[in-house]
Amino acid sequence: MAMASMTNSLWFFSIQLLLSFAMVYGKVPSIIVFGDSSVDAGNNNYIPTIARSNFEPYGRDFNGGHPTGRFCNGKIAPDFISQAFGLKGAIPAYLDPAYSILDFATGVTFASAGTGYDNATSNVLSVIPLWKELEYYKDFQTKLRTSLGDGKANDIIKESLYLISVGTNDFLENYYAVPGRSSQYTVTEYENFLIGIAGNFTKALYDLGARKISLGGLPPMGCMPLERTGNLMGGSECVDSYNNLAAEFNSKLNDLVIKQNKELNGMDMVFSDPYGIMLDIVQKPAFYGFEVTGVACCATGMFEMGYACSRTNPFTCSDADKYVFWDSFHPTEKTNSIVANRVVQTTLAKFMI
């Protein structure tokens, strides 16, 4: 019993030292993440939904071959961003019972694969809506204060870097896929509806103490293998209309960032845009060391993701590093690394100073 108590005390002391070091030397003591499958490390494993990836071949290149619930063969962007900031190399999911509040103090993701800004998007696959992610964050704050005290907890909350990556599902899994929103809104009206929700969300984070926020944009979603597979008339090339929509929506997100930085005292929000680097990778794959862009590594690479991306499928590639996409919707670990590093070197670099 005494040994267990001593071990817990040493663990707590180690966490305190790590946090103190990060506060003094690193500016950012923790990476806190919200969004969809692009940044979900496994929260969906613990809710009743089919939007899961906690089985092989997902995770086959993650720490020796461990499927965690990340929609990737390995690490996702927040893991690389955390590492770049001198923090841990893998950010855990908040709902994973294997981790404690002391683990989450240096990085945590509340993200849920399949979600969107729009509550109706999360209903499509019965996943965690964005407002619920915020409720989990409030719960995290309460536990953080209980464990570390108000002073240390408030420092972490203020100095942490908050990553938001969401929006693709609102268009591809909701607006263009199921009846409802497309009969209520034109696509431009729907964009503006989502921008309103995004603004309310970042304002809510600000009100809860967040100051350093990275609002992520949409990728060139017309270049996802799933969309290219359906573009038979266009020779299975990227769907320009979806790419143009993503670029237009990103411009509105950037305007929101500028607006709130002016309106909210102390707000230091940046717009992190994956669009340019992703499109460059797709258009010039050899430059980045890729061989295949039009289809994904998993299964046939044309339409499979989630449970359709089965470990028994004989078509799954042997070397994911040759592919831009892991499944028909999500990038490989190598692509995530390149995109994350580009964002760190440009948009997020200011938070390292």
CSV table of C-alpha atoms in Angstrom, one decimal:
chain,number,residue,atom,x,y,z
A,1,MET,CA,0.0,0.0,0.0
A,2,ALA,CA,2.8,2.4,1.0
A,3,MET,CA,4.7,1.5,-2.2
A,4,ALA,CA,1.6,2.3,-4.3
A,5,SER,CA,1.2,5.6,-2.5
A,6,MET,CA,4.9,6.4,-3.1
A,7,THR,CA,4.5,5.5,-6.8
A,8,ASN,CA,1.5,7.7,-7.2
A,9,SER,CA,3.3,10.6,-5.4
A,10,LEU,CA,6.3,10.2,-7.7
A,11,TRP,CA,4.0,10.1,-10.7
A,12,PHE,CA,2.2,13.2,-9.6
A,13,PHE,CA,5.5,15.0,-8.9
A,14,SER,CA,6.8,14.0,-12.3
A,15,ILE,CA,3.7,15.4,-14.0
A,16,GLN,CA,4.1,18.7,-12.0
A,17,LEU,CA,7.8,18.9,-13.1
A,18,LEU,CA,6.8,18.3,-16.7
A,19,LEU,CA,4.1,20.9,-16.6
A,20,SER,CA,6.4,23.4,-14.9
A,21,PHE,CA,9.1,22.8,-17.5
A,22,ALA,CA,6.6,23.3,-20.3
A,23,MET,CA,5.3,26.5,-18.8
A,24,VAL,CA,8.8,28.0,-18.4
A,25,TYR,CA,10.5,26.7,-21.6
A,26,GLY,CA,7.8,25.7,-24.0
A,27,LYS,CA,5.1,28.3,-23.8
A,28,VAL,CA,2.5,25.6,-24.5
A,29,PRO,CA,2.0,23.0,-21.7
A,30,SER,CA,-0.7,21.0,-23.5
A,31,ILE,CA,-2.5,20.4,-26.8
A,32,ILE,CA,-6.3,20.2,-26.5
A,33,VAL,CA,-8.2,19.0,-29.5
A,34,PHE,CA,-11.8,19.2,-30.8
A,35,GLY,CA,-13.3,17.9,-34.1
A,36,ASP,CA,-13.9,14.9,-36.2
A,37,SER,CA,-12.1,11.8,-37.5
A,38,SER,CA,-9.1,13.9,-38.6
A,39,VAL,CA,-8.3,14.3,-34.9
A,40,ASP,CA,-10.2,11.6,-33.1
A,41,ALA,CA,-7.8,9.2,-31.2
A,42,GLY,CA,-10.5,6.7,-30.2
A,43,ASN,CA,-13.4,8.4,-28.4
A,44,ASN,CA,-15.8,6.6,-30.7
A,45,ASN,CA,-14.7,3.3,-29.3
A,46,TYR,CA,-16.7,4.1,-26.2
A,47,ILE,CA,-20.0,5.2,-27.8
A,48,PRO,CA,-22.6,3.1,-29.8
A,49,THR,CA,-21.7,4.0,-33.4
A,50,ILE,CA,-20.5,2.2,-36.5
A,51,ALA,CA,-18.0,5.1,-37.1
A,52,ARG,CA,-15.1,3.2,-35.5
A,53,SER,CA,-11.6,2.1,-36.5
A,54,ASN,CA,-10.3,0.2,-33.4
A,55,PHE,CA,-9.5,-2.9,-35.3
A,56,GLU,CA,-6.9,-4.0,-37.8
A,57,PRO,CA,-5.5,-3.0,-40.3
A,58,TYR,CA,-6.1,0.5,-38.7
A,59,GLY,CA,-3.1,1.3,-36.5
A,60,ARG,CA,-0.9,-1.3,-38.0
A,61,ASP,CA,2.0,1.2,-38.0
A,62,PHE,CA,1.1,2.8,-34.6
A,63,ASN,CA,3.6,1.9,-31.9
A,64,GLY,CA,4.2,-1.6,-33.2
A,65,GLY,CA,0.8,-2.3,-34.6
A,66,HIS,CA,-1.9,-1.1,-32.2
A,67,PRO,CA,-5.4,-0.1,-33.5
A,68,THR,CA,-6.5,2.8,-31.2
A,69,GLY,CA,-9.5,4.2,-33.0
A,70,ARG,CA,-7.4,6.6,-35.1
A,71,PHE,CA,-8.6,6.6,-38.7
A,72,CYS,CA,-5.1,6.0,-40.0
A,73,ASN,CA,-2.4,3.3,-40.3
A,74,GLY,CA,-0.5,5.3,-37.6
A,75,LYS,CA,-0.4,8.7,-36.1
A,76,ILE,CA,-2.7,11.6,-36.9
A,77,ALA,CA,-1.9,15.3,-37.1
A,78,PRO,CA,-2.3,16.3,-33.4
A,79,ASP,CA,0.2,13.6,-32.4
A,80,PHE,CA,2.8,15.2,-34.6
A,81,ILE,CA,1.9,18.7,-33.5
A,82,SER,CA,2.2,17.7,-29.9
A,83,GLN,CA,5.6,16.1,-30.5
A,84,ALA,CA,6.8,19.3,-32.3
A,85,PHE,CA,5.9,21.3,-29.2
A,86,GLY,CA,8.1,19.0,-27.1
A,87,LEU,CA,5.1,17.2,-25.6
A,88,LYS,CA,4.1,13.6,-25.9
A,89,GLY,CA,4.0,11.8,-29.2
A,90,ALA,CA,0.4,10.6,-29.0
A,91,ILE,CA,-2.6,12.5,-27.7
A,92,PRO,CA,-5.1,10.2,-25.9
A,93,ALA,CA,-8.9,10.2,-26.3
A,94,TYR,CA,-10.8,11.7,-23.3
A,95,LEU,CA,-13.2,8.7,-23.1
A,96,ASP,CA,-10.4,6.2,-22.9
A,97,PRO,CA,-10.4,4.8,-19.4
A,98,ALA,CA,-6.8,3.8,-19.6
A,99,TYR,CA,-5.8,7.4,-19.0
A,100,SER,CA,-6.2,9.7,-16.1
A,101,ILE,CA,-6.6,13.5,-15.7
A,102,LEU,CA,-2.8,13.7,-15.1
A,103,ASP,CA,-2.3,12.1,-18.6
A,104,PHE,CA,-4.8,14.5,-20.1
A,105,ALA,CA,-3.1,17.5,-18.5
A,106,THR,CA,-0.4,17.5,-21.2
A,107,GLY,CA,-2.7,16.7,-24.1
A,108,VAL,CA,-6.2,15.3,-24.8
A,109,THR,CA,-8.7,15.0,-27.7
A,110,PHE,CA,-12.4,15.3,-27.3
A,111,ALA,CA,-12.9,14.7,-31.1
A,112,SER,CA,-15.4,12.2,-32.5
A,113,ALA,CA,-15.2,10.7,-36.0
A,114,GLY,CA,-18.2,11.6,-38.1
A,115,THR,CA,-19.2,14.8,-36.3
A,116,GLY,CA,-19.5,18.3,-37.7
A,117,TYR,CA,-20.3,21.8,-36.7
A,118,ASP,CA,-24.0,21.0,-37.4
A,119,ASN,CA,-25.7,18.8,-34.8
A,120,ALA,CA,-27.6,17.2,-37.7
A,121,THR,CA,-24.2,15.9,-39.0
A,122,SER,CA,-23.4,14.1,-35.8
A,123,ASN,CA,-26.9,12.4,-35.9
A,124,VAL,CA,-26.1,10.7,-39.3
A,125,LEU,CA,-23.7,8.2,-37.6
A,126,SER,CA,-24.8,8.7,-34.0
A,127,VAL,CA,-21.6,10.3,-32.8
A,128,ILE,CA,-20.6,13.0,-30.4
A,129,PRO,CA,-21.9,16.4,-31.4
A,130,LEU,CA,-19.6,19.4,-31.1
A,131,TRP,CA,-21.6,20.9,-28.1
A,132,LYS,CA,-21.0,17.6,-26.2
A,133,GLU,CA,-17.3,17.8,-26.9
A,134,LEU,CA,-17.4,21.2,-25.2
A,135,GLU,CA,-19.3,19.6,-22.2
A,136,TYR,CA,-16.5,17.0,-21.9
A,137,TYR,CA,-14.0,19.8,-21.9
A,138,LYS,CA,-15.8,21.5,-19.0
A,139,ASP,CA,-15.7,18.2,-17.2
A,140,PHE,CA,-11.9,18.1,-17.9
A,141,GLN,CA,-11.5,21.6,-16.5
A,142,THR,CA,-13.3,20.5,-13.2
A,143,LYS,CA,-11.1,17.4,-12.8
A,144,LEU,CA,-8.0,19.4,-13.7
A,145,ARG,CA,-8.7,21.9,-10.9
A,146,THR,CA,-9.4,19.2,-8.4
A,147,SER,CA,-6.1,17.4,-9.3
A,148,LEU,CA,-3.7,20.3,-9.7
A,149,GLY,CA,-5.4,23.2,-7.9
A,150,ASP,CA,-6.9,26.3,-9.4
A,151,GLY,CA,-3.7,28.2,-10.1
A,152,LYS,CA,-1.9,25.5,-12.0
A,153,ALA,CA,-5.1,24.4,-13.8
A,154,ASN,CA,-5.8,28.0,-14.9
A,155,ASP,CA,-2.3,28.4,-16.2
A,156,ILE,CA,-2.7,25.2,-18.3
A,157,ILE,CA,-6.1,26.3,-19.6
A,158,LYS,CA,-4.8,29.7,-20.6
A,159,GLU,CA,-1.5,28.7,-22.1
A,160,SER,CA,-2.6,25.5,-23.9
A,161,LEU,CA,-2.9,25.3,-27.6
A,162,TYR,CA,-6.4,24.4,-28.8
A,163,LEU,CA,-6.8,22.6,-32.1
A,164,ILE,CA,-10.1,22.5,-34.0
A,165,SER,CA,-10.5,20.3,-37.1
A,166,VAL,CA,-14.0,19.8,-38.3
A,167,GLY,CA,-16.4,20.6,-41.2
A,168,THR,CA,-15.8,18.1,-44.0
A,169,ASN,CA,-18.6,15.8,-42.7
A,170,ASP,CA,-21.0,18.7,-42.7
A,171,PHE,CA,-20.8,18.7,-46.5
A,172,LEU,CA,-19.9,15.2,-47.6
A,173,GLU,CA,-21.9,13.2,-45.1
A,174,ASN,CA,-24.7,15.5,-44.4
A,175,TYR,CA,-25.5,18.3,-46.9
A,176,TYR,CA,-24.8,16.4,-50.1
A,177,ALA,CA,-25.6,12.9,-48.7
A,178,VAL,CA,-28.9,12.9,-46.8
A,179,PRO,CA,-32.2,14.8,-47.2
A,180,GLY,CA,-32.7,17.8,-44.9
A,181,ARG,CA,-30.2,20.6,-44.9
A,182,SER,CA,-30.0,20.9,-48.7
A,183,SER,CA,-33.8,21.6,-48.8
A,184,GLN,CA,-33.4,24.2,-46.1
A,185,TYR,CA,-30.4,26.1,-47.3
A,186,THR,CA,-28.5,26.9,-50.5
A,187,VAL,CA,-24.9,25.7,-50.1
A,188,THR,CA,-23.8,29.3,-49.5
A,189,GLU,CA,-26.4,29.7,-46.8
A,190,TYR,CA,-25.3,26.5,-45.2
A,191,GLU,CA,-21.7,27.7,-45.2
A,192,ASN,CA,-22.8,30.8,-43.4
A,193,PHE,CA,-24.9,28.7,-41.0
A,194,LEU,CA,-21.8,26.6,-40.1
A,195,ILE,CA,-19.6,29.7,-39.8
A,196,GLY,CA,-22.0,31.0,-37.2
A,197,ILE,CA,-21.7,27.8,-35.2
A,198,ALA,CA,-17.9,27.9,-35.5
A,199,GLY,CA,-17.9,31.4,-34.1
A,200,ASN,CA,-20.1,30.5,-31.2
A,201,PHE,CA,-17.8,27.5,-30.5
A,202,THR,CA,-14.6,29.5,-30.4
A,203,LYS,CA,-16.3,32.2,-28.3
A,204,ALA,CA,-17.4,29.5,-25.9
A,205,LEU,CA,-13.8,28.3,-25.6
A,206,TYR,CA,-12.6,31.9,-25.1
A,207,ASP,CA,-15.2,32.3,-22.3
A,208,LEU,CA,-13.8,29.1,-20.7
A,209,GLY,CA,-10.3,30.5,-20.6
A,210,ALA,CA,-8.8,29.5,-23.9
A,211,ARG,CA,-6.6,32.0,-25.7
A,212,LYS,CA,-4.4,30.2,-28.2
A,213,ILE,CA,-6.6,28.6,-30.7
A,214,SER,CA,-5.9,27.0,-34.1
A,215,LEU,CA,-9.1,26.9,-36.2
A,216,GLY,CA,-8.5,24.3,-38.9
A,217,GLY,CA,-9.7,24.6,-42.5
A,218,LEU,CA,-11.0,22.0,-44.9
A,219,PRO,CA,-8.8,19.9,-47.1
A,220,PRO,CA,-9.4,19.7,-50.8
A,221,MET,CA,-12.2,17.2,-50.2
A,222,GLY,CA,-12.8,16.6,-53.8
A,223,CYS,CA,-9.5,14.8,-54.0
A,224,MET,CA,-10.5,12.1,-51.4
A,225,PRO,CA,-10.5,8.7,-53.1
A,226,LEU,CA,-14.2,8.3,-52.2
A,227,GLU,CA,-15.1,11.4,-54.2
A,228,ARG,CA,-12.8,10.6,-57.1
A,229,THR,CA,-14.3,7.1,-57.4
A,230,GLY,CA,-17.7,8.6,-57.9
A,231,ASN,CA,-16.4,11.1,-60.5
A,232,LEU,CA,-16.7,8.7,-63.4
A,233,MET,CA,-17.7,11.4,-65.9
A,234,GLY,CA,-14.6,13.3,-64.8
A,235,GLY,CA,-12.2,10.5,-65.4
A,236,SER,CA,-12.0,9.8,-61.6
A,237,GLU,CA,-10.0,13.0,-61.1
A,238,CYS,CA,-10.6,15.4,-58.2
A,239,VAL,CA,-14.1,16.9,-58.0
A,240,ASP,CA,-13.4,20.6,-58.6
A,241,SER,CA,-16.8,21.7,-57.2
A,242,TYR,CA,-16.0,20.2,-53.8
A,243,ASN,CA,-12.5,21.6,-53.8
A,244,ASN,CA,-13.8,25.1,-54.7
A,245,LEU,CA,-16.4,24.8,-51.9
A,246,ALA,CA,-13.7,23.9,-49.4
A,247,ALA,CA,-11.6,26.9,-50.5
A,248,GLU,CA,-14.5,29.2,-50.2
A,249,PHE,CA,-15.5,27.9,-46.8
A,250,ASN,CA,-11.8,28.3,-45.6
A,251,SER,CA,-11.9,31.9,-46.7
A,252,LYS,CA,-14.9,32.5,-44.4
A,253,LEU,CA,-13.2,30.7,-41.5
A,254,ASN,CA,-10.2,33.0,-42.0
A,255,ASP,CA,-12.4,36.0,-41.9
A,256,LEU,CA,-14.0,34.7,-38.7
A,257,VAL,CA,-10.5,34.4,-37.1
A,258,ILE,CA,-9.6,38.0,-38.1
A,259,LYS,CA,-13.0,39.2,-36.7
A,260,GLN,CA,-12.8,37.5,-33.3
A,261,ASN,CA,-9.1,38.5,-32.8
A,262,LYS,CA,-10.3,42.1,-33.0
A,263,GLU,CA,-13.4,41.7,-30.9
A,264,LEU,CA,-12.1,39.4,-28.1
A,265,ASN,CA,-9.5,40.9,-25.8
A,266,GLY,CA,-6.4,38.6,-25.5
A,267,MET,CA,-7.7,36.2,-28.2
A,268,ASP,CA,-4.8,34.8,-30.2
A,269,MET,CA,-6.5,32.6,-32.8
A,270,VAL,CA,-4.9,31.5,-36.1
A,271,PHE,CA,-6.3,29.9,-39.2
A,272,SER,CA,-4.5,26.6,-40.0
A,273,ASP,CA,-5.1,25.7,-43.6
A,274,PRO,CA,-4.4,22.1,-44.8
A,275,TYR,CA,-5.8,22.8,-48.2
A,276,GLY,CA,-2.7,24.1,-50.0
A,277,ILE,CA,-0.2,21.5,-48.8
A,278,MET,CA,-2.7,18.6,-49.3
A,279,LEU,CA,-3.5,19.7,-52.9
A,280,ASP,CA,0.2,20.1,-53.6
A,281,ILE,CA,0.8,16.5,-52.4
A,282,VAL,CA,-1.9,15.2,-54.6
A,283,GLN,CA,-0.7,17.1,-57.6
A,284,LYS,CA,3.0,16.5,-57.1
A,285,PRO,CA,3.2,13.2,-55.2
A,286,ALA,CA,6.7,12.2,-56.3
A,287,PHE,CA,8.1,15.3,-54.8
A,288,TYR,CA,6.9,14.1,-51.4
A,289,GLY,CA,7.8,10.5,-51.9
A,290,PHE,CA,4.4,9.2,-52.8
A,291,GLU,CA,3.4,6.9,-55.7
A,292,VAL,CA,-0.4,6.6,-55.4
A,293,THR,CA,-2.9,9.4,-55.0
A,294,GLY,CA,-6.2,8.3,-56.7
A,295,VAL,CA,-6.9,5.3,-54.5
A,296,ALA,CA,-6.2,4.5,-50.9
A,297,CYS,CA,-4.0,1.8,-49.3
A,298,CYS,CA,-6.8,-0.1,-47.5
A,299,ALA,CA,-8.8,-2.7,-49.5
A,300,THR,CA,-9.5,-1.6,-53.0
A,301,GLY,CA,-8.9,2.0,-51.9
A,302,MET,CA,-11.9,3.3,-53.9
A,303,PHE,CA,-14.7,3.5,-51.3
A,304,GLU,CA,-13.8,1.6,-48.1
A,305,MET,CA,-13.4,3.1,-44.7
A,306,GLY,CA,-14.3,1.9,-41.2
A,307,TYR,CA,-15.6,-1.6,-41.0
A,308,ALA,CA,-15.4,-2.0,-44.8
A,309,CYS,CA,-11.6,-1.6,-44.4
A,310,SER,CA,-11.2,-5.1,-43.1
A,311,ARG,CA,-8.0,-6.9,-42.0
A,312,THR,CA,-9.0,-9.8,-44.2
A,313,ASN,CA,-9.2,-7.8,-47.4
A,314,PRO,CA,-6.5,-9.1,-49.8
A,315,PHE,CA,-6.2,-5.9,-51.7
A,316,THR,CA,-4.8,-3.8,-48.9
A,317,CYS,CA,-1.3,-2.4,-49.8
A,318,SER,CA,1.8,-3.6,-48.0
A,319,ASP,CA,3.5,-0.2,-47.8
A,320,ALA,CA,1.2,2.7,-46.8
A,321,ASP,CA,4.1,5.2,-47.1
A,322,LYS,CA,3.6,5.0,-50.9
A,323,TYR,CA,0.0,6.2,-50.6
A,324,VAL,CA,-1.4,9.7,-49.9
A,325,PHE,CA,-4.6,8.1,-48.4
A,326,TRP,CA,-5.0,5.3,-46.0
A,327,ASP,CA,-8.7,4.7,-46.6
A,328,SER,CA,-11.0,6.4,-49.0
A,329,PHE,CA,-11.5,9.4,-46.6
A,330,HIS,CA,-8.4,9.7,-44.5
A,331,PRO,CA,-4.7,10.3,-45.1
A,332,THR,CA,-1.8,8.0,-44.2
A,333,GLU,CA,0.5,8.6,-41.3
A,334,LYS,CA,3.1,9.9,-43.7
A,335,THR,CA,0.7,12.5,-45.2
A,336,ASN,CA,-0.5,13.5,-41.7
A,337,SER,CA,3.2,14.1,-40.8
A,338,ILE,CA,3.8,16.3,-43.8
A,339,VAL,CA,0.7,18.4,-43.3
A,340,ALA,CA,1.2,18.7,-39.5
A,341,ASN,CA,4.8,19.8,-40.0
A,342,ARG,CA,3.8,22.4,-42.5
A,343,VAL,CA,1.2,23.8,-40.2
A,344,VAL,CA,3.7,23.9,-37.3
A,345,GLN,CA,6.4,25.6,-39.4
A,346,THR,CA,4.0,28.3,-40.6
A,347,THR,CA,0.8,29.0,-38.7
A,348,LEU,CA,1.7,27.5,-35.3
A,349,ALA,CA,5.3,28.6,-35.1
A,350,LYS,CA,4.3,31.8,-33.3
A,351,PHE,CA,3.2,29.8,-30.3
A,352,MET,CA,6.7,28.4,-29.8
A,353,ILE,CA,8.3,31.7,-29.3
